[in-house]
PDB file of C-alpha atoms and ligand atoms in Angstrom:
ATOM      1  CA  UNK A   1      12.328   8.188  -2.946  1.00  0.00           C
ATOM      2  CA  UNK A   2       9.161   5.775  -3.250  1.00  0.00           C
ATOM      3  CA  UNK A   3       8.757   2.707  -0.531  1.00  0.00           C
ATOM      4  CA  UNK A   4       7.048  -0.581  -1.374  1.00  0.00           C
ATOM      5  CA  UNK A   5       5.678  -2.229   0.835  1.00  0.00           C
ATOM      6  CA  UNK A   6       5.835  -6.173   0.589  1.00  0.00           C
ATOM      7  CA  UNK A   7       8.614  -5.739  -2.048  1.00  0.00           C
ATOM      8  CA  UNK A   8      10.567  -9.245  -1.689  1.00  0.00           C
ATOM      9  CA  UNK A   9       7.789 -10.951  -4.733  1.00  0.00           C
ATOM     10  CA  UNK A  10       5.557 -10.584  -7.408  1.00  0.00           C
ATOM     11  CA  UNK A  11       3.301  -7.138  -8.050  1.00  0.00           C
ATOM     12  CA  UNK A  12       5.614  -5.105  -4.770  1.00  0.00           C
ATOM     13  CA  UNK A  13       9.224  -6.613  -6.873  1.00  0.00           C
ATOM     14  CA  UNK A  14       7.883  -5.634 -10.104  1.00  0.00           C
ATOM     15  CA  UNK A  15       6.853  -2.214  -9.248  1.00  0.00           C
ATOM     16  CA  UNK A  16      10.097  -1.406  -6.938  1.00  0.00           C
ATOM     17  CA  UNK A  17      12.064  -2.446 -10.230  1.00  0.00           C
ATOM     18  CA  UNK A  18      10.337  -0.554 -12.538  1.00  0.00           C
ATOM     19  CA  UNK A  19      10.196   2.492 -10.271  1.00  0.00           C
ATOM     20  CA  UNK A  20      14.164   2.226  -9.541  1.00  0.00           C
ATOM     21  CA  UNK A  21      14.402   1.934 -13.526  1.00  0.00           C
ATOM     22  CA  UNK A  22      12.731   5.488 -13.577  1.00  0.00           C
ATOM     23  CA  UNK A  23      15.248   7.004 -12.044  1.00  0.00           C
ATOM     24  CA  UNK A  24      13.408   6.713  -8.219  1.00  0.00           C
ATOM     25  CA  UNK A  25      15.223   5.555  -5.449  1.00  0.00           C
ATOM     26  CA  UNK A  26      14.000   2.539  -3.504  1.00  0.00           C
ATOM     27  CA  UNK A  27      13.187   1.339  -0.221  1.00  0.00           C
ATOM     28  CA  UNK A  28      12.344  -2.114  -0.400  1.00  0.00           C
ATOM     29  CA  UNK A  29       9.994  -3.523   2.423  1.00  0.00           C
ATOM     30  CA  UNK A  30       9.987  -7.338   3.027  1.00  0.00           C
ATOM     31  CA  UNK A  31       8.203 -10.131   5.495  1.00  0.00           C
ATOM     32  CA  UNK A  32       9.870 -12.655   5.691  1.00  0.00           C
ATOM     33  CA  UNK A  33      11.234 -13.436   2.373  1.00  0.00           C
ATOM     34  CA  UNK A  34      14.920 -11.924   2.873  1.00  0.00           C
ATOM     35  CA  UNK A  35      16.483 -13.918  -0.939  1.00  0.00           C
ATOM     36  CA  UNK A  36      13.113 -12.516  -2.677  1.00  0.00           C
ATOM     37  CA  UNK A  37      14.262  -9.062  -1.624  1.00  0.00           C
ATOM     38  CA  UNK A  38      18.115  -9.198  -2.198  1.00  0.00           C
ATOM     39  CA  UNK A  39      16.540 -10.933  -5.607  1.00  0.00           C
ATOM     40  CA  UNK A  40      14.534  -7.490  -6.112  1.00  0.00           C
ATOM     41  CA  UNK A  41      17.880  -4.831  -4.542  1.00  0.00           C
ATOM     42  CA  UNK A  42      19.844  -6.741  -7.209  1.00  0.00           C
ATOM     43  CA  UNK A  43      17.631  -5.759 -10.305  1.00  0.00           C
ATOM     44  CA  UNK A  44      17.477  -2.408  -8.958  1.00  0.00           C
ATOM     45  CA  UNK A  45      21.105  -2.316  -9.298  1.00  0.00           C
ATOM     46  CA  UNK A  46      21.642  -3.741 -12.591  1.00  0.00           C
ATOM     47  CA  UNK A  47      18.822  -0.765 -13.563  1.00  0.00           C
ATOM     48  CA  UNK A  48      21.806   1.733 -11.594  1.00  0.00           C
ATOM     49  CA  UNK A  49      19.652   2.366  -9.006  1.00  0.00           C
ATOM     50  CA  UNK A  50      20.048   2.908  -5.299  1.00  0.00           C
ATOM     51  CA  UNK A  51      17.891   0.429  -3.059  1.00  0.00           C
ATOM     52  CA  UNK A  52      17.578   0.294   0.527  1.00  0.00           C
ATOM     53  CA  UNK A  53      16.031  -2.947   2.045  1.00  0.00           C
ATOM     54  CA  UNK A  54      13.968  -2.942   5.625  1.00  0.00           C
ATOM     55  CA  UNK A  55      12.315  -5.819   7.351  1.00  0.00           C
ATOM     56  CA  UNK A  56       8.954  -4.997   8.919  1.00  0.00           C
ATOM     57  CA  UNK A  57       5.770  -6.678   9.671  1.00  0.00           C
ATOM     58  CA  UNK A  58       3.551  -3.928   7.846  1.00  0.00           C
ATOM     59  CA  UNK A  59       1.002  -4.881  10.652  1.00  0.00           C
ATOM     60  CA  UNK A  60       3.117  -3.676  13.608  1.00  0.00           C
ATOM     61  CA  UNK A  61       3.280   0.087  14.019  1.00  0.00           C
ATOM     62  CA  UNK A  62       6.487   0.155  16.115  1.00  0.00           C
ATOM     63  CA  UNK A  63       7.704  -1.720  12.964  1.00  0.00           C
ATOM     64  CA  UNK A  64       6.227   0.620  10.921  1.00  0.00           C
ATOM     65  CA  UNK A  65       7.856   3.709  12.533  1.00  0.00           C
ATOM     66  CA  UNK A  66      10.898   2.475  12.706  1.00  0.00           C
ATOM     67  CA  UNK A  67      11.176   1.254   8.785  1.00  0.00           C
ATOM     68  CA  UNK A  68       9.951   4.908   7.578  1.00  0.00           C
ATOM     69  CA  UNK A  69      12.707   6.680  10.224  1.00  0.00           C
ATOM     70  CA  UNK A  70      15.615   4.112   8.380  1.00  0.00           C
ATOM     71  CA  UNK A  71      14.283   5.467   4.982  1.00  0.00           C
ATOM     72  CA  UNK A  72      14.294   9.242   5.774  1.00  0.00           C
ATOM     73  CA  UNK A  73      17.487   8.465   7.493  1.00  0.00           C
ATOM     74  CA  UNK A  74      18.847   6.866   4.224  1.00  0.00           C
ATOM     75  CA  UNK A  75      16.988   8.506   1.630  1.00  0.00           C
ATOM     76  CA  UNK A  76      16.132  12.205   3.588  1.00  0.00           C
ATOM     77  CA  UNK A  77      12.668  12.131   1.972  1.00  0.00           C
ATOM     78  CA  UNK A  78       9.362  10.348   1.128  1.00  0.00           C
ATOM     79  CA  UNK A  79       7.654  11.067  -1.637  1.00  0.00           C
ATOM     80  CA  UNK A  80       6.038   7.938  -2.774  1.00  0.00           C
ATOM     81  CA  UNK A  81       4.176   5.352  -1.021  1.00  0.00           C
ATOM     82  CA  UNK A  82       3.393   1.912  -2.540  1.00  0.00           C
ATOM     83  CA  UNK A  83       0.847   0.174  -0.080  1.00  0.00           C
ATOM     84  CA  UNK A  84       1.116  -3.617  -2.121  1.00  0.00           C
ATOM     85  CA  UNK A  85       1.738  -6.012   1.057  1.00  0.00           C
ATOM     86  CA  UNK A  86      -0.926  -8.062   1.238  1.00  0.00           C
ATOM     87  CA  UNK A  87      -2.523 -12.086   1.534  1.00  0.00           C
ATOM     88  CA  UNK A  88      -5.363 -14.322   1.181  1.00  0.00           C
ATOM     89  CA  UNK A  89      -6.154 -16.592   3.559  1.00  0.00           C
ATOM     90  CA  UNK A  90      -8.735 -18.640   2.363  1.00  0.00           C
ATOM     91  CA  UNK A  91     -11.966 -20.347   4.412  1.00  0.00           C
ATOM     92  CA  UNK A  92     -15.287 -20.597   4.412  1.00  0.00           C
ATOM     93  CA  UNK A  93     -17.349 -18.249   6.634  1.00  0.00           C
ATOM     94  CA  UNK A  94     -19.143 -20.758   8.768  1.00  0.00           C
ATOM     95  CA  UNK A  95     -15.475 -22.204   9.937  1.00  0.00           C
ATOM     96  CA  UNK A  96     -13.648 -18.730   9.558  1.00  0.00           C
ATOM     97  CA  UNK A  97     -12.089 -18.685  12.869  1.00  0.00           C
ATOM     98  CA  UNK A  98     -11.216 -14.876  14.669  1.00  0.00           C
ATOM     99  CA  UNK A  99      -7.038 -15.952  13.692  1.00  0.00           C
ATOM    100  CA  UNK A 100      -8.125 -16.045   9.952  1.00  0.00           C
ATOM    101  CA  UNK A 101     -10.293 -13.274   9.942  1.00  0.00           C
ATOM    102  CA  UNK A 102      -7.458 -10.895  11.978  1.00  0.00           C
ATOM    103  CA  UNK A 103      -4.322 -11.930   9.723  1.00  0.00           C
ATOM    104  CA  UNK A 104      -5.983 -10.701   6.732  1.00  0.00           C
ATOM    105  CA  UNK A 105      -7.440  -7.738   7.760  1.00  0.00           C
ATOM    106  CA  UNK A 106      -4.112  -6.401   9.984  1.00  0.00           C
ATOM    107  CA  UNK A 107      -1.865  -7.194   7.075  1.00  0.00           C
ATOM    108  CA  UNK A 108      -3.886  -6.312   4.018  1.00  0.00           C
ATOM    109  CA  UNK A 109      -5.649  -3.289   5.977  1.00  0.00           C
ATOM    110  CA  UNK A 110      -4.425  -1.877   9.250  1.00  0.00           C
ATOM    111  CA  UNK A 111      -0.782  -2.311   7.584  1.00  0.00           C
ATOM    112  CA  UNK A 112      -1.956   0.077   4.406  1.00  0.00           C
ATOM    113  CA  UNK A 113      -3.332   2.787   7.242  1.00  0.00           C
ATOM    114  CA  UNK A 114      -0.128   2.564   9.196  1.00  0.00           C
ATOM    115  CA  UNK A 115       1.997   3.427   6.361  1.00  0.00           C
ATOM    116  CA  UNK A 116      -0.356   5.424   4.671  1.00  0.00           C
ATOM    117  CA  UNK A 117      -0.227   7.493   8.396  1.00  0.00           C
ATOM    118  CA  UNK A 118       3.436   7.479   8.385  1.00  0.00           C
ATOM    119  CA  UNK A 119       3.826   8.410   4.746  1.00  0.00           C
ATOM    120  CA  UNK A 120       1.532  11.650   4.910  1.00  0.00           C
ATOM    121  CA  UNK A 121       3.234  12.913   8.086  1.00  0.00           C
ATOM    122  CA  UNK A 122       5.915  13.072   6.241  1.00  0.00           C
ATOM    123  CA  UNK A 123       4.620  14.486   2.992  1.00  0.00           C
ATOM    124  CA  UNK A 124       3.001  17.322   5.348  1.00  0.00           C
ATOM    125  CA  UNK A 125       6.015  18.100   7.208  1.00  0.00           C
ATOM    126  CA  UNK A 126       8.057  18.698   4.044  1.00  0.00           C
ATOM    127  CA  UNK A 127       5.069  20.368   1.815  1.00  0.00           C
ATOM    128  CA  UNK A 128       5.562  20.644  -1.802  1.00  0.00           C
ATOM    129  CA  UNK A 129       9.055  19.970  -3.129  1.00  0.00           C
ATOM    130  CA  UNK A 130       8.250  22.565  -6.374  1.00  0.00           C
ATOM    131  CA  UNK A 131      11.916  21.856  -8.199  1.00  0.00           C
ATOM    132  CA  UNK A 132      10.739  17.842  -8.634  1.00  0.00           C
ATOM    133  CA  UNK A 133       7.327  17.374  -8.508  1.00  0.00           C
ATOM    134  CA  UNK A 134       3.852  19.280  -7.704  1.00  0.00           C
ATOM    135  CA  UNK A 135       2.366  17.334  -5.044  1.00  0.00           C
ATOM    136  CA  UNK A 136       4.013  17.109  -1.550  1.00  0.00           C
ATOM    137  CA  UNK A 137       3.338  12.966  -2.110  1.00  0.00           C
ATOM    138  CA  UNK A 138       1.587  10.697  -3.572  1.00  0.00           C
ATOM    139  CA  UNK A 139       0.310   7.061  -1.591  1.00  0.00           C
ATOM    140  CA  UNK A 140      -0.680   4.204  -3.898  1.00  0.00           C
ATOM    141  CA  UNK A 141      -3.055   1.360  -2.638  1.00  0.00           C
ATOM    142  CA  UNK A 142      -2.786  -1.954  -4.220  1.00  0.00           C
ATOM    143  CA  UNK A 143      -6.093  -2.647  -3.671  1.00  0.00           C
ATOM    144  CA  UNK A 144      -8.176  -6.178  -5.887  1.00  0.00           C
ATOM    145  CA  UNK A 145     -11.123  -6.084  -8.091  1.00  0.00           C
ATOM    146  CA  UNK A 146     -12.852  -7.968  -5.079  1.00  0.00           C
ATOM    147  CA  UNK A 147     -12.875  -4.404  -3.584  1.00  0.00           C
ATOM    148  CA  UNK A 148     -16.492  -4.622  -5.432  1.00  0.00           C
ATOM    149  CA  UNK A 149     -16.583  -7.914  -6.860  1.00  0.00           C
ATOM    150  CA  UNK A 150     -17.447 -10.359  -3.893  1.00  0.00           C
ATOM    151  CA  UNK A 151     -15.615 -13.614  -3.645  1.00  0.00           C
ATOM    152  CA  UNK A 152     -17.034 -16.441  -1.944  1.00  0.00           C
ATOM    153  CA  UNK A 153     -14.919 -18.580   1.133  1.00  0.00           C
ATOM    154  CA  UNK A 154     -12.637 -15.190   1.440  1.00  0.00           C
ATOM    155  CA  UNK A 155     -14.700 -13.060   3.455  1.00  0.00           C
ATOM    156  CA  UNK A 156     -11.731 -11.675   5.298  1.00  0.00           C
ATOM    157  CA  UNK A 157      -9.985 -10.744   2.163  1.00  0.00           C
ATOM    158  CA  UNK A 158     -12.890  -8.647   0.460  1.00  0.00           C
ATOM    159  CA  UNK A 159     -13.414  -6.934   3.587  1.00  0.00           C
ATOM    160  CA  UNK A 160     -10.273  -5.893   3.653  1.00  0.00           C
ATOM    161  CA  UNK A 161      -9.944  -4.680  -0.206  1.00  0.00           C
ATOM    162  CA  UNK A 162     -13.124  -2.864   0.476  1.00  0.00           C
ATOM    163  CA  UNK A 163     -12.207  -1.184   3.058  1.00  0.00           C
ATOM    164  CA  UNK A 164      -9.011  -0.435   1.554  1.00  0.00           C
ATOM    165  CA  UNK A 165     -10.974   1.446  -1.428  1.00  0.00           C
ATOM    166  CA  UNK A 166     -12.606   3.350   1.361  1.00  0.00           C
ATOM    167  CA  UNK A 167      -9.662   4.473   2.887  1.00  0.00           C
ATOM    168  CA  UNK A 168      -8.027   5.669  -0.270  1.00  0.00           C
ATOM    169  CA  UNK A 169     -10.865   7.630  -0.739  1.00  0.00           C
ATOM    170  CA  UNK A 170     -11.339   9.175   2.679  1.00  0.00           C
ATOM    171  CA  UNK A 171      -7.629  10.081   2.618  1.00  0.00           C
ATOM    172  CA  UNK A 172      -7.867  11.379  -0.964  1.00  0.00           C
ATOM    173  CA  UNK A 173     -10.472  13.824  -0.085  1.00  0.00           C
ATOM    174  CA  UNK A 174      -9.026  14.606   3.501  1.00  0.00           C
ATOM    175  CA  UNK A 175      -5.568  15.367   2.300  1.00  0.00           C
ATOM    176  CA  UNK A 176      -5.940  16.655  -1.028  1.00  0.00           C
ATOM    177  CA  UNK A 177      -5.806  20.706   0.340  1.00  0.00           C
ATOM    178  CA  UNK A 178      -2.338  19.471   1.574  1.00  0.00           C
ATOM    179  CA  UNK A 179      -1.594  18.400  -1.856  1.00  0.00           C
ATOM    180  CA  UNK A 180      -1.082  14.729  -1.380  1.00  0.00           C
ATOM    181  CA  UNK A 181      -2.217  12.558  -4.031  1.00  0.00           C
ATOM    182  CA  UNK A 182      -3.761   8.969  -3.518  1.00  0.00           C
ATOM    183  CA  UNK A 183      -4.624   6.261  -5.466  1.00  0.00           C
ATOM    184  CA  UNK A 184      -5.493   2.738  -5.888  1.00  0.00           C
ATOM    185  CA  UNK A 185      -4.814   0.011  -8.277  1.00  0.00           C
ATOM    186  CA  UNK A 186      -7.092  -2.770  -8.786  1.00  0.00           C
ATOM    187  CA  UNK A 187      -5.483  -5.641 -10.175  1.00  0.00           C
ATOM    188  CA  UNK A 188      -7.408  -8.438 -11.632  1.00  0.00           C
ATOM    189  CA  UNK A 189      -5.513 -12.170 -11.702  1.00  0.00           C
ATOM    190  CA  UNK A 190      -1.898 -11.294 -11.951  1.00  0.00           C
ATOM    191  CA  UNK A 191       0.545 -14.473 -12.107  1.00  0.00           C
ATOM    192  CA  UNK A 192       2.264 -14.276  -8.404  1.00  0.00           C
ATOM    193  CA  UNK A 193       2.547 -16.371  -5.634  1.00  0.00           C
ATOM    194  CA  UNK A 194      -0.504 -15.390  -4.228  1.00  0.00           C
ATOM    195  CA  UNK A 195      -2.584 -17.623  -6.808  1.00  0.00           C
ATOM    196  CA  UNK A 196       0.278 -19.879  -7.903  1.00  0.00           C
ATOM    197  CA  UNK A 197      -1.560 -22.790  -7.116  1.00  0.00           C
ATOM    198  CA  UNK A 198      -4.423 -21.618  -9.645  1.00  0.00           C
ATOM    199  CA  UNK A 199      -2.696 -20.135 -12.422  1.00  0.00           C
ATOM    200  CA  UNK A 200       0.267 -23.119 -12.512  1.00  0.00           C
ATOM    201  CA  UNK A 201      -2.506 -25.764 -13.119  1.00  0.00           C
ATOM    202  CA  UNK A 202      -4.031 -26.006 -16.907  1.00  0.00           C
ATOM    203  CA  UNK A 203      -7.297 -26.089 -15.105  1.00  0.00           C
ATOM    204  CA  UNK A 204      -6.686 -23.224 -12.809  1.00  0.00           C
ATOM    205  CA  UNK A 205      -5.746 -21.176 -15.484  1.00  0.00           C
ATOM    206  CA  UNK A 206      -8.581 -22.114 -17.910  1.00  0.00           C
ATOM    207  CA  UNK A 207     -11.001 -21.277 -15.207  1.00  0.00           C
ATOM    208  CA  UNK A 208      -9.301 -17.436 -14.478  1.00  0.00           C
ATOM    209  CA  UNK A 209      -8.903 -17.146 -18.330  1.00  0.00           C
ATOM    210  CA  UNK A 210     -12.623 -17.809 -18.494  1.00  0.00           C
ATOM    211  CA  UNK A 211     -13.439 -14.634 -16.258  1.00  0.00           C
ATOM    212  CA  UNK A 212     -10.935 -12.228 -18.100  1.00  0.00           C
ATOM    213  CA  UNK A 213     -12.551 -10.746 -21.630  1.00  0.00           C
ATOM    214  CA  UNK A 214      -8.848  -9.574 -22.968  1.00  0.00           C
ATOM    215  CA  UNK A 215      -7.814 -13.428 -23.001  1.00  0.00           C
ATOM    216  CA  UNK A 216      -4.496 -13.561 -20.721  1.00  0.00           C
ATOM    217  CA  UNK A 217      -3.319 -13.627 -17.336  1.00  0.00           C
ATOM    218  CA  UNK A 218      -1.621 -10.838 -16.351  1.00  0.00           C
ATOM    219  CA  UNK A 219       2.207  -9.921 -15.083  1.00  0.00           C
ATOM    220  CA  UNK A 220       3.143  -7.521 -12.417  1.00  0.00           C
ATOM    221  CA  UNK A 221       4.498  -5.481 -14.595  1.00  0.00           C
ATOM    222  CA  UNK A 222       1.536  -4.607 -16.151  1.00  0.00           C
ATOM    223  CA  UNK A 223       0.742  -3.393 -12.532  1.00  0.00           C
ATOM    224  CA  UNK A 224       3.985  -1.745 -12.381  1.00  0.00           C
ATOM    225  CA  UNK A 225       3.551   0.638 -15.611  1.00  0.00           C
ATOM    226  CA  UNK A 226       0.186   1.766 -14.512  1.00  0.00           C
ATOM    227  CA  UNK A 227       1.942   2.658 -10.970  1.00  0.00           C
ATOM    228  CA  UNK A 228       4.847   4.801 -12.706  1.00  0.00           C
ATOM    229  CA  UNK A 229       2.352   6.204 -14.461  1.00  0.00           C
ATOM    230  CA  UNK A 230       0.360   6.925 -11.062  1.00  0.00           C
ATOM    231  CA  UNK A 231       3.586   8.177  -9.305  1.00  0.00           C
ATOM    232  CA  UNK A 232       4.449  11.097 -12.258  1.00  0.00           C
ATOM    233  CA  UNK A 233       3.786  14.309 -12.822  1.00  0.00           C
ATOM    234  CA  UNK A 234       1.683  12.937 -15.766  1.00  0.00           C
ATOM    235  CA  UNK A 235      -0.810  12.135 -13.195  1.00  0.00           C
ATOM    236  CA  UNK A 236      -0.973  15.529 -11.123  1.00  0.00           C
ATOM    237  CA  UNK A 237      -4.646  15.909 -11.123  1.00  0.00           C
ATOM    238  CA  UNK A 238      -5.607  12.033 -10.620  1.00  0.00           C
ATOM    239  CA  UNK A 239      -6.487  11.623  -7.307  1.00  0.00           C
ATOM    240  CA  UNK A 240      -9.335   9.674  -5.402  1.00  0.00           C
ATOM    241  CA  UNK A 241      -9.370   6.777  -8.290  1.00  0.00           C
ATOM    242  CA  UNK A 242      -9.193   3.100  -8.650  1.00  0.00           C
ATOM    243  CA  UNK A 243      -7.397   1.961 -11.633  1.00  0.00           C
ATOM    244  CA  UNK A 244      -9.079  -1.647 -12.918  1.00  0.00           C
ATOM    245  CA  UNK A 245      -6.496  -3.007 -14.150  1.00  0.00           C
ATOM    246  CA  UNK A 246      -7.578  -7.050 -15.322  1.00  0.00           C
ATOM    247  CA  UNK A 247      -8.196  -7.256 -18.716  1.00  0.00           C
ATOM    248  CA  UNK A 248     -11.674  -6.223 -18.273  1.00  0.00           C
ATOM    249  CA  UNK A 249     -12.474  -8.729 -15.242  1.00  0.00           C
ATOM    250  CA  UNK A 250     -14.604  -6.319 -13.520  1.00  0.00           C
ATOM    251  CA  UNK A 251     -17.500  -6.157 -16.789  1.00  0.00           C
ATOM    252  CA  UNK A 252     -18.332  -9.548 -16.122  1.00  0.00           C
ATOM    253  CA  UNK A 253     -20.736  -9.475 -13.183  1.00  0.00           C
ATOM    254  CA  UNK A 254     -20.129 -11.963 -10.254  1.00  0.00           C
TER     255      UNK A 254
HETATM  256  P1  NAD B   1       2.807 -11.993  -3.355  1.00  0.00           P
HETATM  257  O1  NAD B   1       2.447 -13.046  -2.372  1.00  0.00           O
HETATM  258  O2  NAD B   1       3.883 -12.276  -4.328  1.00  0.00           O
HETATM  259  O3  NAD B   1       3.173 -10.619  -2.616  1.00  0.00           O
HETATM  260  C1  NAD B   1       2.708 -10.249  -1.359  1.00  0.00           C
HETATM  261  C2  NAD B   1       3.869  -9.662  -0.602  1.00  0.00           C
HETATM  262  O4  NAD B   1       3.420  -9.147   0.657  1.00  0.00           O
HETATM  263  C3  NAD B   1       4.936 -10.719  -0.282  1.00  0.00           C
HETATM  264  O5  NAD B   1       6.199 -10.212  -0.669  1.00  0.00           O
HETATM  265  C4  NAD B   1       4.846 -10.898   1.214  1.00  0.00           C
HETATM  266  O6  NAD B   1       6.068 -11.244   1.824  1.00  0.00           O
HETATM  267  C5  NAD B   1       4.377  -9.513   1.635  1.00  0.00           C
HETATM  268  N1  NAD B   1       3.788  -9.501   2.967  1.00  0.00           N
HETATM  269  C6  NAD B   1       2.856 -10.357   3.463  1.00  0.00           C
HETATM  270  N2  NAD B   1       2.579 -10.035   4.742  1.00  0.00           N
HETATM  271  C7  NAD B   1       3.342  -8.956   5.048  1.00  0.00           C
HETATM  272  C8  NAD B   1       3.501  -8.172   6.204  1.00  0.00           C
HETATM  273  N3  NAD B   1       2.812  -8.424   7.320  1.00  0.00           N
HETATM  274  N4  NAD B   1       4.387  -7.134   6.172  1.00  0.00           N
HETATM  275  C9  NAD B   1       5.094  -6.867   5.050  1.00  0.00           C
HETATM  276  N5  NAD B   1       4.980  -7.585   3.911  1.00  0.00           N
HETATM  277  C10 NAD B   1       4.115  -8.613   3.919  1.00  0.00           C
HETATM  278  O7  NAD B   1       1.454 -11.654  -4.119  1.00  0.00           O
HETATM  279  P2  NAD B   1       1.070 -10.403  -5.042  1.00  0.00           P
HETATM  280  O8  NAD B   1       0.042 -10.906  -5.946  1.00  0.00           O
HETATM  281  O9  NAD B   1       2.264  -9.747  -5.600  1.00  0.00           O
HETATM  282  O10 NAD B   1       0.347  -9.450  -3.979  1.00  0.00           O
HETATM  283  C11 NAD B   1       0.618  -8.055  -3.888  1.00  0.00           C
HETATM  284  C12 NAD B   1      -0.685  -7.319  -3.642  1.00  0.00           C
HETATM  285  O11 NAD B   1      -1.507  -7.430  -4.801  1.00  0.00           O
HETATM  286  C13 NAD B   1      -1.520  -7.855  -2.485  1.00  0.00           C
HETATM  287  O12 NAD B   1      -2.038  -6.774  -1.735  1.00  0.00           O
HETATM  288  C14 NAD B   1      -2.631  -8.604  -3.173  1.00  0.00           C
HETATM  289  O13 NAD B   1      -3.809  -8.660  -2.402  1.00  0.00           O
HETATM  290  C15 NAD B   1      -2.810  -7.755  -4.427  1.00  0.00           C
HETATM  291  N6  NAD B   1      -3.504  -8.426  -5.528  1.00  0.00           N
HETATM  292  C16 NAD B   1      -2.933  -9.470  -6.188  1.00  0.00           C
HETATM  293  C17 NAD B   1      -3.624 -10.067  -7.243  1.00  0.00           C
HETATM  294  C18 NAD B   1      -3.057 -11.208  -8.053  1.00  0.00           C
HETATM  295  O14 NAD B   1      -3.782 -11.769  -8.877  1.00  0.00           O
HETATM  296  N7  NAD B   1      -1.787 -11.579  -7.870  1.00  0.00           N
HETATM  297  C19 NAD B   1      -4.890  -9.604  -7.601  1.00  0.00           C
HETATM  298  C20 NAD B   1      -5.448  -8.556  -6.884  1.00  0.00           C
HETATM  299  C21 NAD B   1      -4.743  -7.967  -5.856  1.00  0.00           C
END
């Protein structure tokens, strides 16, 4: 069973579909956004899979608890984590105000160590399951290239993809004996709500295709294939890595 966090939209729907099209089956974690996840629990069925969906504020860990006690309760196991939820709140630093700067970073980085906590409690309770796969789990950040590429007027939102690389790693090194695997994805500029207001403009999206060398805007299933990939067997001895995936974004410098 693999959970997605932030699942209702965009990179979180895309993976949870393709993932459920695999053969996995699906808890679906949503906000706020209850007809974006029914949207996503349908296209899991059509793909015959089996989809549970659970509101929770990644940010909250009573929320948290309770969301990964409904899936084991459903579902029996963990084995994949998907830590996607995430959002930009946009300012300059010298009006940032405390609010801005604590949104971001609860959501977009105290809700990936939360689940990531939850997820590899479970993974060491239950060890290696050796009949369907050869780690005990597997956590998968959904991290930004602005975990090194900084990004003016979003202070809060680098901070918290950096630290988000850092905590893959830390965790990557600190549970690998227990045969956990984790992972990030970097995505470049990925058409989603996040960055609607960019990439639906002819300007917007002249000025992101400008920074991208392979000359288009991605989808989030180009995010999704790379995190099936991830997820497998295929990938048994990747762990500790950030993916860039952006169409070469990150060999322009800053
Ligand atoms: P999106 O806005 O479509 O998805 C974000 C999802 O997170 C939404 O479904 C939202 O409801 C959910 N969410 C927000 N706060 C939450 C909370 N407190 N608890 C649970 N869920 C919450 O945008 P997206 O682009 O699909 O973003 C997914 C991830 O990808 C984010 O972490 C984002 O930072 C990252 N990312 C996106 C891009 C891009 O270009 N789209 C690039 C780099 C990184």
């Amino acid at each position: 069973m693999a959970l997605v966090t932030g699942a209702s939209s965009g990179i979180g729907q895309g993976i949870a579909i393709r993932m459920a099209q695999e053969g996995a089956h699906m808890v679906v974690n949503y906000y706020s956004d209850e007809e974006g996840a029914q949207d996503t629990q349908k296209a899991i069925a059509q793909a015959g899979g089996k989809c549970l969906l659970v509101k929770a504020d990644v940010s909250k860990e009573a929320e948290v608890e309770a969301m990964f006690a409904q899936a084991k309760k459903e579902f029996g196991t963990v084995d994949i984590l998907v830590n996607n939820a995430g959002i930009q709140e946009d300012a300059d630093f010298l009006e940032i105000t405390l609010e801005q700067w604590e949104k971001v970073i609860n959501t977009n980085l105290t809700g990936p160590f939360l689940c990531a906590r939850a997820a590899a409690r479970e993974f060491v309770k239950r060890g290696v399951k050796k009949k369907t796969s050869t780690a005990a789990g597997k956590i998968i950040f959904i991290s930004s290239v602005h975990d090194i590429i900084p990004w003016g007027g979003r202070v809060n939102y680098t901070t918290s993809k950096g630290g988000v690389m850092m905590m893959m790693k830390t965790l990557a090194q600190e549970l690998a004996p227990q045969k956990i695997r984790v992972n990030s994805i970097s995505p470049g500029a990925i058409k989603t709500d996040i960055n609607k207001d960019e990439w639906k403009t002819k300007e917007g999206r002249e000025q992101m295709l400008s920074q991208i060398p392979y000359g288009r805007i991605g989808e989030p299933d180009d995010i999704a294939k790379v995190a099936v990939w991830l997820a497998s067997d295929e990938a048994d001895y990747v762990t500790g890595a950030t993916l860039y995936v952006d169409g070469g974004m990150t060999l322009y410098p800053s």
